[in-house]
XYZ file of C-alpha atoms in Angstrom:
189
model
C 0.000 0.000 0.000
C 1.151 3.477 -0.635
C 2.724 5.433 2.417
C 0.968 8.077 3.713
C 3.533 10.973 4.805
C 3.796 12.709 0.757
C 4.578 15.939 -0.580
C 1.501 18.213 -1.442
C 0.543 21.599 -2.055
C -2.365 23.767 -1.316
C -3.958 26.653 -3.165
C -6.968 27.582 -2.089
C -8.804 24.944 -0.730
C -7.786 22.482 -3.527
C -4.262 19.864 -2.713
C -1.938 19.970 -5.204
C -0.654 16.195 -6.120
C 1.895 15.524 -8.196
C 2.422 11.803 -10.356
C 5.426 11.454 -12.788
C 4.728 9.149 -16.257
C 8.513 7.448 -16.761
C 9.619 5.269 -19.193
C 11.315 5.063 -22.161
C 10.154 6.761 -25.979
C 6.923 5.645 -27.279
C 5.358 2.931 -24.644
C 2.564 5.226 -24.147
C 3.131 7.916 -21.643
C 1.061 10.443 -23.187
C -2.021 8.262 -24.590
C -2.557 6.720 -20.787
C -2.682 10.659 -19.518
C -4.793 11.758 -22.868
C -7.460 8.990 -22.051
C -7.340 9.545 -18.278
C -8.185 13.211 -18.600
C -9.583 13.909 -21.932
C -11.142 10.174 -22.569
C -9.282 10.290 -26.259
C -7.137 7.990 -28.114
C -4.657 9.104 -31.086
C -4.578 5.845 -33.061
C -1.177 6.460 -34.743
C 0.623 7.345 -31.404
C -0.051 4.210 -29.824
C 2.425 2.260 -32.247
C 5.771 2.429 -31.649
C 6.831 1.189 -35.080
C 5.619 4.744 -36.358
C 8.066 7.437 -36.489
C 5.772 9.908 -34.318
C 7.128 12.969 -32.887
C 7.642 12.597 -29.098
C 7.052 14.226 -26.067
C 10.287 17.089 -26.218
C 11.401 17.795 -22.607
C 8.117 17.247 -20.012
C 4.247 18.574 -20.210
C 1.745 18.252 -17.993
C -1.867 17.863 -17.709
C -4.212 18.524 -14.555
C -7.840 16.795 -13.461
C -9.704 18.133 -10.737
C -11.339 15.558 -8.871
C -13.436 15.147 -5.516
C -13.388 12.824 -3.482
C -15.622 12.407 0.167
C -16.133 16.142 -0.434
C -12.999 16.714 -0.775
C -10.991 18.865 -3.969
C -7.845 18.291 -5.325
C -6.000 18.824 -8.121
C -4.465 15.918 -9.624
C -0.951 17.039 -11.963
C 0.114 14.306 -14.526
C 3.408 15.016 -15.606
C 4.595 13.422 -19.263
C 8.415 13.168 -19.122
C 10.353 12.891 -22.522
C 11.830 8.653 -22.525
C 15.103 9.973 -25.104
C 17.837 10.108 -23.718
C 19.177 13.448 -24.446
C 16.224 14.680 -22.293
C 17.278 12.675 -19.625
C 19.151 15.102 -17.484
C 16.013 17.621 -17.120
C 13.997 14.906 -15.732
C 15.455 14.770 -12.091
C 13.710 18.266 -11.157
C 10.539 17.143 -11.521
C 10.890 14.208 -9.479
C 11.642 15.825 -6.429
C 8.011 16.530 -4.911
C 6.318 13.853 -7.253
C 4.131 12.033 -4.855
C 3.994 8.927 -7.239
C 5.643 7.786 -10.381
C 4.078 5.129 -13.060
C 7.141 3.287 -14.856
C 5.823 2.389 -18.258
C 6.561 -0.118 -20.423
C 5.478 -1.498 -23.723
C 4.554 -5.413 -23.950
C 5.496 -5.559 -26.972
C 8.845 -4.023 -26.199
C 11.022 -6.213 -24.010
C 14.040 -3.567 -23.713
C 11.240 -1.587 -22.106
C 10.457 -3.686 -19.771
C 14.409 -3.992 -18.798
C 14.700 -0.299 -19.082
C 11.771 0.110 -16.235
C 14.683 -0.794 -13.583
C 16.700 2.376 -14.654
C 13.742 4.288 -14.483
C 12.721 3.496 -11.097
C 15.926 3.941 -9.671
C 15.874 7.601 -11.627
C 12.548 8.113 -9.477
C 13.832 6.917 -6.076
C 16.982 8.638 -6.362
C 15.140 12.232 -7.042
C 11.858 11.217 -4.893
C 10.458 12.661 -1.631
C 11.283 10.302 1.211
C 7.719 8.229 0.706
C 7.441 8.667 -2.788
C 5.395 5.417 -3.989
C 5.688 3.715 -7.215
C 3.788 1.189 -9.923
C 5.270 -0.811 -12.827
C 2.657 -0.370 -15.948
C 2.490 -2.552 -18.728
C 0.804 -0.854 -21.770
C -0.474 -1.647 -24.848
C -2.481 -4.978 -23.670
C -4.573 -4.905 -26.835
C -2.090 -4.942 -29.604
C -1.781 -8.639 -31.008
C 2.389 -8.941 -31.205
C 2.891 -8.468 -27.705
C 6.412 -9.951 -26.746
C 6.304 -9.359 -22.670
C 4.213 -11.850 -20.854
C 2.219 -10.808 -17.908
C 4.344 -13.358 -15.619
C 7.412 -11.048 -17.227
C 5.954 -8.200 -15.903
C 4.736 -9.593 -12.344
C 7.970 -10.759 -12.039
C 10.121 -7.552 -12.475
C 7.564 -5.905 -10.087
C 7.973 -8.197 -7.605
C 11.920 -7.798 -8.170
C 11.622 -4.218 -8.313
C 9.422 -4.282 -5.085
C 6.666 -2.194 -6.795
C 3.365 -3.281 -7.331
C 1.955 -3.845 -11.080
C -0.740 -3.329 -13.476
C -1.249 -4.012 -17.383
C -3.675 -1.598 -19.361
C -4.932 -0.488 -22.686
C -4.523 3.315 -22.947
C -6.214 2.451 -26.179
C -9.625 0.422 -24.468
C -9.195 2.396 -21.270
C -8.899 -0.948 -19.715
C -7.462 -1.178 -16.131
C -7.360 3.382 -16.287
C -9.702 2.831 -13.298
C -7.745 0.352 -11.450
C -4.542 2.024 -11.632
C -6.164 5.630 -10.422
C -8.088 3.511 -7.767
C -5.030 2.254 -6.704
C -3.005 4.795 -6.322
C -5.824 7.161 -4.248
C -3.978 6.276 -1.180
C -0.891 8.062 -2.034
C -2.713 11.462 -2.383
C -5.484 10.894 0.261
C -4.698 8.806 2.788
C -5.199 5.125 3.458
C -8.082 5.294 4.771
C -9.920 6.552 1.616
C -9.286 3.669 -0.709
């Protein structure tokens, strides 16, 4: 379960919360935080065999939500997976109150990549920043990572772990669900 003691900040009387997207170019950073907000889908962006641009440096999107009467304002921060944006990332991380590390299933070097990222994340983190290994892409046909692949680096990495479709929207739910905790509290979930 996610710890309880994370960074926030208040303006007005709506919380701040901050979650970082981070993984490597083209596993689907964007499209999971373009469906979660704006419930849309860009067919093309979702393959990585296309030659789309990607995300330069790091955007963000925001959702106010309410919860038990409640307000907040949820930040979803898109970091850039090239390398020669790799040095900016660390300043973002530092009051992150989550991160999702993304991977493609039908990218294996992804999935090995997802180690670098967390350790990117923990280095950078607040003290209790919590994390979740996410498998994307779940409804293309020529996946190559299994989901026992992907249970198992979680459970390596110590992080728990979810496979969606930022596609289908399948598993959004379960992975905002889940991480609730980490911006309201454990007893909210």
């Amino acid at each position: 379960t996610p710890p309880m003691n994370l960074s926030s900040t208040t303006a007005g009387n709506k919380t701040k919360y901050k979650l970082v997207f981070l993984g490597d170019q083209s596993v689907g950073k964007s499209c999971i935080i373009e469906k979660y907000i704006h419930n849309k889908f860009d067919e093309a962006s979702n393959d990585s065999r296309l030659n789309l641009q990607p995300t330069v440096g790091i955007d963000f999107l925001a959702k106010n939500l309410q919860h038990k009467n409640r307000n907040f304002r949820l930040q979803l921060w898109d970091t850039a997976g090239q390398e020669r944006f790799r040095s900016l990332i660390p300043s973002y991380l530092k009051d992150a109150i989550s991160a999702l590390i993304v991977y493609d299933v039908t990218s294996k070097q992804s999935l090995v990549n997802a180690e670098r990222w967390l350790k990117l994340y923990n280095e950078n983190k607040v003290s209790d920043g919590y994390s979740i290994l996410v498998g994307n892409k779940i409804d293309l046909s020529y996946r190559v990572v299994t989901p026992q692949e992907g249970k198992s680096t979680a459970d390596f990495l110590k992080i728990d772990y979810f496979e969606i479709s930022a596609k289908l929207g399948y598993m959004l739910g379960a992975v905002s669900a889940h991480h609730r905790p980490a911006y309201l509290g454990h007893d909210q979930r």
